[in-house]
Structures are given as C-alpha cells and as structure tokens.
CSV table of N, CA and C in Angstrom, one decimal:
chain,number,residue,atom,x,y,z
A,1,MET,N,10.4,-2.6,30.7
A,1,MET,CA,11.6,-2.1,30.1
A,1,MET,C,12.8,-2.5,30.9
A,2,GLU,N,13.9,-2.8,30.2
A,2,GLU,CA,15.1,-3.3,30.9
A,2,GLU,C,15.9,-2.1,31.5
A,3,THR,N,16.4,-2.3,32.6
A,3,THR,CA,17.3,-1.4,33.2
A,3,THR,C,18.7,-2.0,33.3
A,4,GLY,N,19.7,-1.2,33.5
A,4,GLY,CA,21.1,-1.7,33.6
A,4,GLY,C,21.2,-2.8,34.6
A,5,ASP,N,20.5,-2.7,35.8
A,5,ASP,CA,20.6,-3.7,36.8
A,5,ASP,C,20.1,-5.0,36.4
A,6,GLU,N,19.0,-5.0,35.7
A,6,GLU,CA,18.4,-6.3,35.2
A,6,GLU,C,19.2,-7.0,34.3
A,7,THR,N,20.1,-6.4,33.5
A,7,THR,CA,20.9,-7.0,32.5
A,7,THR,C,22.3,-7.3,33.0
A,8,ARG,N,22.6,-7.0,34.2
A,8,ARG,CA,24.0,-7.4,34.8
A,8,ARG,C,24.1,-8.9,34.8
A,9,PHE,N,25.3,-9.3,34.3
A,9,PHE,CA,25.5,-10.7,34.2
A,9,PHE,C,25.9,-11.3,35.6
A,10,ASP,N,26.7,-10.6,36.3
A,10,ASP,CA,27.2,-11.1,37.5
A,10,ASP,C,26.9,-10.2,38.7
A,11,ARG,N,26.2,-10.7,39.6
A,11,ARG,CA,25.8,-9.9,40.8
A,11,ARG,C,26.7,-10.4,42.0
A,12,GLY,N,27.9,-10.7,41.7
A,12,GLY,CA,28.8,-11.2,42.8
A,12,GLY,C,28.3,-12.4,43.5
A,13,ASP,N,28.3,-12.4,44.8
A,13,ASP,CA,27.9,-13.5,45.6
A,13,ASP,C,26.4,-13.9,45.4
A,14,GLU,N,25.6,-13.1,44.8
A,14,GLU,CA,24.2,-13.4,44.6
A,14,GLU,C,24.0,-14.2,43.4
A,15,THR,N,25.0,-14.4,42.6
A,15,THR,CA,24.9,-15.1,41.3
A,15,THR,C,25.5,-16.5,41.5
A,16,PRO,N,24.6,-17.5,41.3
A,16,PRO,CA,25.2,-18.9,41.4
A,16,PRO,C,26.3,-19.2,40.4
A,17,GLU,N,27.3,-19.9,40.8
A,17,GLU,CA,28.4,-20.1,39.9
A,17,GLU,C,28.0,-20.8,38.6
A,18,ARG,N,27.1,-21.7,38.7
A,18,ARG,CA,26.6,-22.4,37.4
A,18,ARG,C,26.0,-21.5,36.5
A,19,LEU,N,25.4,-20.4,36.9
A,19,LEU,CA,24.8,-19.4,36.0
A,19,LEU,C,25.9,-18.6,35.3
A,20,LYS,N,27.0,-18.3,36.1
A,20,LYS,CA,28.1,-17.6,35.5
A,20,LYS,C,28.7,-18.3,34.3
A,21,GLY,N,28.6,-19.6,34.3
A,21,GLY,CA,29.2,-20.5,33.3
A,21,GLY,C,28.3,-20.7,32.1
A,22,GLN,N,27.1,-20.1,32.0
A,22,GLN,CA,26.2,-20.3,30.9
A,22,GLN,C,26.4,-19.3,29.8
A,23,LEU,N,27.0,-19.7,28.7
A,23,LEU,CA,27.2,-18.9,27.6
A,23,LEU,C,25.9,-18.2,27.1
A,24,SER,N,24.8,-18.9,27.0
A,24,SER,CA,23.6,-18.3,26.5
A,24,SER,C,23.2,-17.2,27.4
A,25,ARG,N,23.4,-17.3,28.7
A,25,ARG,CA,23.0,-16.2,29.6
A,25,ARG,C,23.9,-15.0,29.4
A,26,LEU,N,25.2,-15.2,29.3
A,26,LEU,CA,26.2,-14.1,29.1
A,26,LEU,C,25.9,-13.4,27.8
A,27,VAL,N,25.7,-14.1,26.7
A,27,VAL,CA,25.5,-13.5,25.4
A,27,VAL,C,24.1,-12.8,25.4
A,28,GLY,N,23.1,-13.4,26.0
A,28,GLY,CA,21.8,-12.8,26.0
A,28,GLY,C,21.8,-11.5,26.8
A,29,MET,N,22.5,-11.5,27.9
A,29,MET,CA,22.5,-10.3,28.7
A,29,MET,C,23.4,-9.2,28.0
A,30,THR,N,24.4,-9.6,27.4
A,30,THR,CA,25.2,-8.7,26.6
A,30,THR,C,24.4,-8.1,25.5
A,31,ALA,N,23.6,-8.9,24.8
A,31,ALA,CA,22.8,-8.5,23.7
A,31,ALA,C,21.7,-7.5,24.2
A,32,ALA,N,21.2,-7.8,25.4
A,32,ALA,CA,20.2,-6.9,26.0
A,32,ALA,C,20.8,-5.5,26.3
A,33,GLN,N,22.0,-5.5,26.8
A,33,GLN,CA,22.7,-4.3,27.1
A,33,GLN,C,23.0,-3.5,25.8
A,34,LEU,N,23.5,-4.2,24.8
A,34,LEU,CA,23.8,-3.6,23.5
A,34,LEU,C,22.5,-2.9,22.9
A,35,ARG,N,21.4,-3.6,23.0
A,35,ARG,CA,20.1,-3.1,22.5
A,35,ARG,C,19.8,-1.8,23.2
A,36,ARG,N,19.9,-1.8,24.5
A,36,ARG,CA,19.6,-0.7,25.4
A,36,ARG,C,20.5,0.5,25.0
A,37,VAL,N,21.8,0.3,25.0
A,37,VAL,CA,22.7,1.4,24.7
A,37,VAL,C,22.5,1.9,23.3
A,38,ALA,N,22.4,1.1,22.3
A,38,ALA,CA,22.1,1.6,21.0
A,38,ALA,C,20.8,2.2,20.8
A,39,GLY,N,19.8,1.6,21.5
A,39,GLY,CA,18.4,2.2,21.4
A,39,GLY,C,18.4,3.6,22.0
A,40,ASP,N,19.1,3.8,23.2
A,40,ASP,CA,19.1,5.1,23.8
A,40,ASP,C,19.8,6.1,23.0
A,41,ALA,N,20.9,5.7,22.3
A,41,ALA,CA,21.7,6.6,21.5
A,41,ALA,C,20.9,7.0,20.3
A,42,LEU,N,20.3,6.0,19.6
A,42,LEU,CA,19.5,6.4,18.5
A,42,LEU,C,18.3,7.2,18.9
A,43,GLY,N,17.6,6.9,20.0
A,43,GLY,CA,16.5,7.6,20.5
A,43,GLY,C,16.8,9.1,20.7
A,44,ALA,N,18.0,9.3,21.2
A,44,ALA,CA,18.5,10.7,21.5
A,44,ALA,C,18.5,11.6,20.2
A,45,VAL,N,18.5,11.0,19.0
A,45,VAL,CA,18.5,11.7,17.8
A,45,VAL,C,17.2,11.4,17.0
A,46,GLY,N,16.2,10.9,17.7
A,46,GLY,CA,14.9,10.7,17.1
A,46,GLY,C,14.8,9.5,16.1
A,47,ALA,N,15.7,8.5,16.3
A,47,ALA,CA,15.7,7.4,15.4
A,47,ALA,C,15.5,6.1,16.2
A,48,ARG,N,15.3,5.0,15.4
A,48,ARG,CA,15.2,3.7,15.9
A,48,ARG,C,16.1,2.8,15.0
A,49,LYS,N,16.4,1.6,15.6
A,49,LYS,CA,17.3,0.6,14.8
A,49,LYS,C,16.7,0.4,13.4
A,50,ASP,N,15.4,0.2,13.3
A,50,ASP,CA,14.9,-0.1,12.0
A,50,ASP,C,15.0,1.0,11.0
A,51,HIS,N,15.1,2.2,11.5
A,51,HIS,CA,15.4,3.4,10.6
A,51,HIS,C,16.8,3.2,10.0
A,52,PHE,N,17.7,2.9,10.8
A,52,PHE,CA,19.1,2.7,10.3
A,52,PHE,C,19.2,1.5,9.3
A,53,VAL,N,18.5,0.4,9.7
A,53,VAL,CA,18.5,-0.8,8.8
A,53,VAL,C,18.0,-0.5,7.4
A,54,VAL,N,16.9,0.2,7.4
A,54,VAL,CA,16.2,0.5,6.1
A,54,VAL,C,17.1,1.5,5.3
A,55,LEU,N,17.6,2.5,5.9
A,55,LEU,CA,18.4,3.5,5.2
A,55,LEU,C,19.7,2.8,4.7
A,56,ALA,N,20.3,2.0,5.5
A,56,ALA,CA,21.6,1.3,5.1
A,56,ALA,C,21.3,0.4,3.9
A,57,SER,N,20.2,-0.3,4.0
A,57,SER,CA,19.8,-1.2,2.9
A,57,SER,C,19.6,-0.5,1.6
A,58,LEU,N,18.9,0.6,1.6
A,58,LEU,CA,18.7,1.4,0.4
A,58,LEU,C,20.0,2.1,-0.1
A,59,ALA,N,20.8,2.5,0.8
A,59,ALA,CA,22.1,3.1,0.4
A,59,ALA,C,23.0,2.1,-0.3
A,60,GLU,N,23.0,0.9,0.2
A,60,GLU,CA,23.9,-0.2,-0.3
A,60,GLU,C,23.4,-0.9,-1.6
A,61,PHE,N,22.1,-1.1,-1.6
A,61,PHE,CA,21.5,-2.0,-2.6
A,61,PHE,C,20.6,-1.2,-3.6
A,62,GLY,N,20.3,0.1,-3.3
A,62,GLY,CA,19.5,0.9,-4.2
A,62,GLY,C,18.0,0.7,-3.9
A,63,PRO,N,17.2,1.4,-4.7
A,63,PRO,CA,15.7,1.4,-4.5
A,63,PRO,C,15.2,0.0,-4.5
A,64,ALA,N,14.1,-0.1,-3.8
A,64,ALA,CA,13.4,-1.5,-3.7
A,64,ALA,C,11.9,-1.3,-3.5
A,65,SER,N,11.2,-2.4,-3.9
A,65,SER,CA,9.8,-2.4,-3.5
A,65,SER,C,9.7,-2.7,-2.0
A,66,GLN,N,8.6,-2.4,-1.4
A,66,GLN,CA,8.4,-2.6,0.0
A,66,GLN,C,8.6,-4.1,0.3
A,67,ALA,N,8.1,-5.0,-0.5
A,67,ALA,CA,8.3,-6.4,-0.3
A,67,ALA,C,9.7,-6.8,-0.3
A,68,ALA,N,10.5,-6.3,-1.3
A,68,ALA,CA,11.9,-6.6,-1.4
A,68,ALA,C,12.6,-6.1,-0.2
A,69,LEU,N,12.3,-4.9,0.2
A,69,LEU,CA,12.9,-4.2,1.4
A,69,LEU,C,12.6,-5.0,2.7
A,70,SER,N,11.4,-5.5,2.8
A,70,SER,CA,11.1,-6.4,3.9
A,70,SER,C,11.9,-7.6,4.0
A,71,ASP,N,12.1,-8.2,2.8
A,71,ASP,CA,13.0,-9.4,2.7
A,71,ASP,C,14.4,-9.1,3.0
A,72,ARG,N,14.9,-8.0,2.5
A,72,ARG,CA,16.3,-7.6,2.7
A,72,ARG,C,16.6,-7.3,4.2
A,73,THR,N,15.7,-6.6,4.8
A,73,THR,CA,16.0,-6.1,6.2
A,73,THR,C,15.4,-7.0,7.3
A,74,ARG,N,14.6,-8.0,6.9
A,74,ARG,CA,14.0,-8.9,7.8
A,74,ARG,C,13.1,-8.2,8.8
A,75,ILE,N,12.5,-7.1,8.3
A,75,ILE,CA,11.5,-6.4,9.0
A,75,ILE,C,10.1,-6.8,8.5
A,76,TYR,N,9.2,-7.3,9.4
A,76,TYR,CA,7.9,-7.7,8.9
A,76,TYR,C,7.2,-6.6,8.1
A,77,LYS,N,6.5,-7.0,7.0
A,77,LYS,CA,5.9,-6.1,6.1
A,77,LYS,C,5.0,-5.1,6.9
A,78,SER,N,4.2,-5.6,7.8
A,78,SER,CA,3.3,-4.7,8.6
A,78,SER,C,4.1,-3.7,9.4
A,79,ASP,N,5.2,-4.1,10.0
A,79,ASP,CA,6.1,-3.2,10.8
A,79,ASP,C,6.8,-2.2,9.8
A,80,LEU,N,7.2,-2.7,8.7
A,80,LEU,CA,7.9,-1.9,7.7
A,80,LEU,C,7.1,-0.6,7.3
A,81,VAL,N,5.8,-0.8,7.2
A,81,VAL,CA,5.0,0.4,6.8
A,81,VAL,C,5.2,1.5,7.8
A,82,ALA,N,5.2,1.3,9.1
A,82,ALA,CA,5.3,2.3,10.1
A,82,ALA,C,6.7,2.9,10.0
A,83,VAL,N,7.7,2.1,9.7
A,83,VAL,CA,9.1,2.6,9.6
A,83,VAL,C,9.2,3.5,8.4
A,84,LEU,N,8.6,3.1,7.3
A,84,LEU,CA,8.7,3.9,6.1
A,84,LEU,C,7.9,5.2,6.2
A,85,ASN,N,6.8,5.1,7.0
A,85,ASN,CA,6.1,6.3,7.2
A,85,ASN,C,6.9,7.3,8.0
A,86,ASP,N,7.6,6.9,9.0
A,86,ASP,CA,8.6,7.7,9.8
A,86,ASP,C,9.6,8.3,8.9
A,87,LEU,N,10.2,7.5,8.0
A,87,LEU,CA,11.3,7.9,7.2
A,87,LEU,C,10.8,8.9,6.1
A,88,ALA,N,9.6,8.6,5.6
A,88,ALA,CA,9.1,9.5,4.5
A,88,ALA,C,8.7,10.8,5.2
A,89,ASP,N,8.1,10.8,6.4
A,89,ASP,CA,7.8,12.1,7.1
A,89,ASP,C,9.0,12.9,7.3
A,90,GLY,N,10.2,12.3,7.6
A,90,GLY,CA,11.4,13.0,7.8
A,90,GLY,C,12.1,13.4,6.5
A,91,GLY,N,11.5,13.0,5.4
A,91,GLY,CA,12.1,13.3,4.1
A,91,GLY,C,13.3,12.5,3.7
A,92,TRP,N,13.5,11.4,4.4
A,92,TRP,CA,14.7,10.5,4.2
A,92,TRP,C,14.5,9.5,3.1
A,93,VAL,N,13.3,9.1,2.8
A,93,VAL,CA,13.0,8.2,1.7
A,93,VAL,C,11.8,8.8,1.0
A,94,ARG,N,11.7,8.3,-0.2
A,94,ARG,CA,10.5,8.6,-1.1
A,94,ARG,C,9.9,7.3,-1.6
A,95,ARG,N,8.6,7.3,-1.5
A,95,ARG,CA,7.8,6.2,-2.0
A,95,ARG,C,7.1,6.6,-3.3
A,96,ALA,N,7.2,5.9,-4.3
A,96,ALA,CA,6.5,6.2,-5.6
A,96,ALA,C,6.0,5.0,-6.3
A,97,PRO,N,5.0,5.0,-7.0
A,97,PRO,CA,4.5,3.8,-7.8
A,97,PRO,C,5.6,3.3,-8.7
A,98,ASP,N,5.7,2.0,-8.7
A,98,ASP,CA,6.7,1.3,-9.5
A,98,ASP,C,6.3,1.5,-11.0
A,99,PRO,N,7.1,2.0,-11.9
A,99,PRO,CA,6.7,2.2,-13.2
A,99,PRO,C,6.4,0.9,-14.0
A,100,ASP,N,6.9,-0.2,-13.5
A,100,ASP,CA,6.7,-1.5,-14.1
A,100,ASP,C,5.4,-2.2,-13.6
A,101,ASP,N,5.0,-1.8,-12.4
A,101,ASP,CA,3.8,-2.4,-11.7
A,101,ASP,C,3.3,-1.4,-10.8
A,102,ARG,N,2.3,-0.6,-11.2
A,102,ARG,CA,1.7,0.5,-10.5
A,102,ARG,C,1.0,0.0,-9.2
A,103,ARG,N,0.9,-1.3,-9.0
A,103,ARG,CA,0.2,-1.8,-7.7
A,103,ARG,C,1.2,-1.8,-6.6
A,104,ARG,N,2.5,-1.6,-6.8
A,104,ARG,CA,3.4,-1.6,-5.7
A,104,ARG,C,4.2,-0.3,-5.7
A,105,ASN,N,4.8,0.0,-4.6
A,105,ASN,CA,5.6,1.2,-4.4
A,105,ASN,C,7.1,0.8,-4.5
A,106,VAL,N,7.9,1.7,-5.0
A,106,VAL,CA,9.4,1.6,-4.9
A,106,VAL,C,9.8,2.7,-3.9
A,107,VAL,N,10.7,2.2,-3.0
A,107,VAL,CA,11.2,3.1,-2.0
A,107,VAL,C,12.6,3.5,-2.4
A,108,THR,N,12.9,4.8,-2.3
A,108,THR,CA,14.2,5.4,-2.7
A,108,THR,C,14.8,6.2,-1.6
A,109,LEU,N,16.1,6.1,-1.4
A,109,LEU,CA,16.8,7.0,-0.5
A,109,LEU,C,16.9,8.4,-1.0
A,110,THR,N,16.6,9.4,-0.3
A,110,THR,CA,16.8,10.8,-0.7
A,110,THR,C,18.2,11.3,-0.3
A,111,ASP,N,18.5,12.5,-0.8
A,111,ASP,CA,19.8,13.1,-0.4
A,111,ASP,C,19.8,13.4,1.1
A,112,SER,N,18.6,13.8,1.6
A,112,SER,CA,18.5,14.0,3.0
A,112,SER,C,18.6,12.7,3.8
A,113,GLY,N,18.2,11.6,3.2
A,113,GLY,CA,18.3,10.3,3.8
A,113,GLY,C,19.7,9.9,3.9
A,114,GLU,N,20.5,10.2,2.9
A,114,GLU,CA,22.0,9.9,2.9
A,114,GLU,C,22.6,10.6,4.1
A,115,ARG,N,22.3,11.9,4.3
A,115,ARG,CA,22.8,12.7,5.4
A,115,ARG,C,22.4,12.1,6.7
A,116,ARG,N,21.1,11.7,6.8
A,116,ARG,CA,20.6,11.1,8.0
A,116,ARG,C,21.3,9.7,8.3
A,117,LEU,N,21.6,9.0,7.3
A,117,LEU,CA,22.3,7.7,7.5
A,117,LEU,C,23.7,8.0,8.0
A,118,ALA,N,24.4,9.0,7.4
A,118,ALA,CA,25.7,9.3,7.9
A,118,ALA,C,25.7,9.7,9.4
A,119,GLU,N,24.6,10.5,9.8
A,119,GLU,CA,24.5,10.8,11.2
A,119,GLU,C,24.3,9.6,12.1
A,120,LEU,N,23.4,8.7,11.6
A,120,LEU,CA,23.2,7.4,12.4
A,120,LEU,C,24.5,6.5,12.4
A,121,ASP,N,25.2,6.6,11.3
A,121,ASP,CA,26.5,5.8,11.3
A,121,ASP,C,27.4,6.4,12.4
A,122,ARG,N,27.5,7.7,12.6
A,122,ARG,CA,28.3,8.3,13.6
A,122,ARG,C,27.8,7.9,15.0
A,123,VAL,N,26.5,8.0,15.2
A,123,VAL,CA,25.9,7.6,16.5
A,123,VAL,C,26.3,6.2,16.8
A,124,LEU,N,26.1,5.3,15.9
A,124,LEU,CA,26.4,3.8,16.2
A,124,LEU,C,27.9,3.6,16.3
A,125,ALA,N,28.7,4.3,15.6
A,125,ALA,CA,30.2,4.2,15.8
A,125,ALA,C,30.5,4.6,17.2
A,126,ASP,N,29.9,5.6,17.7
A,126,ASP,CA,30.1,6.0,19.1
A,126,ASP,C,29.7,4.9,20.1
A,127,VAL,N,28.5,4.3,19.8
A,127,VAL,CA,28.0,3.1,20.6
A,127,VAL,C,29.1,2.0,20.5
A,128,ASN,N,29.5,1.7,19.3
A,128,ASN,CA,30.5,0.6,19.2
A,128,ASN,C,31.7,0.9,20.0
A,129,GLU,N,32.2,2.1,20.0
A,129,GLU,CA,33.4,2.5,20.7
A,129,GLU,C,33.2,2.4,22.2
A,130,ARG,N,32.0,2.8,22.7
A,130,ARG,CA,31.7,2.7,24.1
A,130,ARG,C,31.6,1.2,24.5
A,131,VAL,N,31.0,0.4,23.7
A,131,VAL,CA,30.8,-1.0,24.1
A,131,VAL,C,32.2,-1.7,24.1
A,132,MET,N,33.0,-1.4,23.1
A,132,MET,CA,34.3,-2.1,22.9
A,132,MET,C,35.4,-1.5,23.6
A,133,ALA,N,35.2,-0.5,24.4
A,133,ALA,CA,36.2,0.3,25.1
A,133,ALA,C,37.2,-0.6,25.9
A,134,PRO,N,36.7,-1.7,26.6
A,134,PRO,CA,37.6,-2.5,27.4
A,134,PRO,C,38.6,-3.3,26.6
A,135,LEU,N,38.3,-3.4,25.2
A,135,LEU,CA,39.1,-4.3,24.4
A,135,LEU,C,40.1,-3.5,23.5
A,136,ASP,N,41.3,-4.0,23.3
A,136,ASP,CA,42.2,-3.4,22.4
A,136,ASP,C,41.8,-3.8,20.9
A,137,HIS,N,42.5,-3.2,20.0
A,137,HIS,CA,42.2,-3.5,18.6
A,137,HIS,C,42.3,-5.0,18.2
A,138,ASP,N,43.3,-5.7,18.6
A,138,ASP,CA,43.4,-7.1,18.3
A,138,ASP,C,42.3,-7.9,19.0
A,139,GLU,N,41.9,-7.5,20.2
A,139,GLU,CA,40.9,-8.3,20.9
A,139,GLU,C,39.5,-8.0,20.2
A,140,ARG,N,39.3,-6.8,19.7
A,140,ARG,CA,38.1,-6.5,19.0
A,140,ARG,C,38.0,-7.4,17.7
A,141,ARG,N,39.1,-7.4,17.0
A,141,ARG,CA,39.1,-8.2,15.7
A,141,ARG,C,38.8,-9.7,16.1
A,142,GLN,N,39.5,-10.2,17.1
A,142,GLN,CA,39.3,-11.6,17.6
A,142,GLN,C,37.9,-11.8,18.0
A,143,LEU,N,37.3,-10.9,18.7
A,143,LEU,CA,35.9,-11.1,19.2
A,143,LEU,C,35.0,-11.2,18.0
A,144,PHE,N,35.1,-10.3,17.0
A,144,PHE,CA,34.3,-10.4,15.8
A,144,PHE,C,34.5,-11.7,15.1
A,145,ALA,N,35.7,-12.1,14.9
A,145,ALA,CA,36.0,-13.3,14.2
A,145,ALA,C,35.4,-14.6,14.9
A,146,LEU,N,35.6,-14.6,16.2
A,146,LEU,CA,35.0,-15.7,17.0
A,146,LEU,C,33.5,-15.8,17.0
A,147,LEU,N,32.9,-14.6,17.1
A,147,LEU,CA,31.4,-14.6,17.1
A,147,LEU,C,30.9,-14.9,15.7
A,148,GLY,N,31.7,-14.5,14.7
A,148,GLY,CA,31.3,-14.9,13.3
A,148,GLY,C,31.4,-16.4,13.1
A,149,ARG,N,32.4,-17.0,13.6
A,149,ARG,CA,32.5,-18.5,13.5
A,149,ARG,C,31.4,-19.2,14.2
A,150,VAL,N,31.1,-18.7,15.4
A,150,VAL,CA,30.0,-19.4,16.2
A,150,VAL,C,28.7,-19.2,15.5
A,151,ASN,N,28.4,-18.0,15.0
A,151,ASN,CA,27.2,-17.8,14.2
A,151,ASN,C,27.1,-18.6,13.0
A,152,ALA,N,28.2,-18.7,12.2
A,152,ALA,CA,28.2,-19.5,11.0
A,152,ALA,C,28.0,-21.0,11.4
A,153,HIS,N,28.6,-21.5,12.4
A,153,HIS,CA,28.4,-22.8,12.9
A,153,HIS,C,27.0,-23.1,13.2
A,154,LEU,N,26.3,-22.2,14.0
A,154,LEU,CA,25.0,-22.4,14.4
A,154,LEU,C,24.0,-22.3,13.3
A,155,ASP,N,24.4,-21.6,12.2
A,155,ASP,CA,23.5,-21.4,11.0
A,155,ASP,C,23.6,-22.6,10.1
A,156,THR,N,24.5,-23.5,10.3
A,156,THR,CA,24.7,-24.6,9.5
A,156,THR,C,23.9,-25.8,10.0
A,157,PRO,N,23.0,-26.4,9.3
A,157,PRO,CA,22.2,-27.5,9.8
A,157,PRO,C,23.1,-28.7,10.2
A,158,PRO,N,22.7,-29.4,11.2
A,158,PRO,CA,23.5,-30.6,11.6
A,158,PRO,C,23.6,-31.6,10.4
A,159,GLY,N,24.7,-32.2,10.2
A,159,GLY,CA,24.9,-33.1,9.1
A,159,GLY,C,25.4,-32.5,7.9
A,160,ARG,N,25.5,-31.2,7.8
A,160,ARG,CA,26.1,-30.5,6.6
A,160,ARG,C,27.5,-30.1,6.9
A,161,PRO,N,28.3,-29.9,5.8
A,161,PRO,CA,29.7,-29.5,6.0
A,161,PRO,C,29.8,-28.2,6.8
A,162,GLY,N,30.7,-28.1,7.7
A,162,GLY,CA,30.9,-27.0,8.5
A,162,GLY,C,30.2,-27.1,9.9
A,163,HIS,N,29.4,-28.2,10.1
A,163,HIS,CA,28.8,-28.4,11.4
A,163,HIS,C,29.5,-29.5,12.1
A,164,ALA,N,29.9,-29.3,13.3
A,164,ALA,CA,30.6,-30.3,14.0
A,164,ALA,C,29.7,-31.3,14.6
C-alpha cells in the first residue's frame, strides 16, 4: 500500500535533478496521491471508486445490461459482478431479467442509489477542493484544459490529424 512519503515527488537534496524534470514521474506520483486521497475519502463512507463510476453511469445513461455497463465504465465484467453485488446489497441498484432477453440482467439505479450518488458527489467534490486548494479558479480551469489537450494528443494515433 502506498503511503504519502512513497508518493512524494521531491525529497529535496535526495532527489536527483533529472528525476524532478520527468513529467511521467510527476504525473504518476500525483495520480497515486489522488487515488489515495479519493480512496480514503470514499472508504470513510463505505464506498469505492467503482461504486461511484457505476452509479454515475446509470444516473446519466439509464438502465443497462451488465455487458453494456462494463463497456461504459471500463470495469472488467468479472470485477463488475462484485461491484454490482455491493451496490445491490446496499439497495442502490436493482438487477432484473431483461424482458427482451431473459438470459441477461438489466441494472437500474434505485431512488436510494440516487441519494447515494449525491453523497459520493459531495465526498469527491471535497476531495477535488482539497487537491486543488493551492490553485485559484483560473489556474484550475487552465490545468483541466491543458491536461485535456495532452490526453487528446496522446489518444490520437501518430499520423492522424491532431497528432504532432
């Protein structure tokens, strides 16, 4: 398990300068810290990231088969079963046979699930605020825009428009 000390980017004189200049290291360590902070906050209310992802997908796109939900959320089908079991046990989702194809289940968000999603939204908004605290409003917008551009660039195969 990662601790805060293991994910520190800069350990002062103990960190070689050439490491401090590696974007992949900085972004990777930032991502590790974000996962830890968000995971701890969600864990404090008995949730995990995948719970939020599934509830958010159902809220925005409506009921779905387990296969479609796996595709939407990028959660492996085998892992999704455990997530759905947790959510069903909490009363946040309902699984029922698909009326068009009884061999598969359709997953639906319940009213309780909508309330749970609102709770998780608040938890993650607090996480975002904590993480972004050193930045003002304009810097936050700029960071999101810049990261969006870098991700779009990296998602474009070489030789295609939009790739330098």
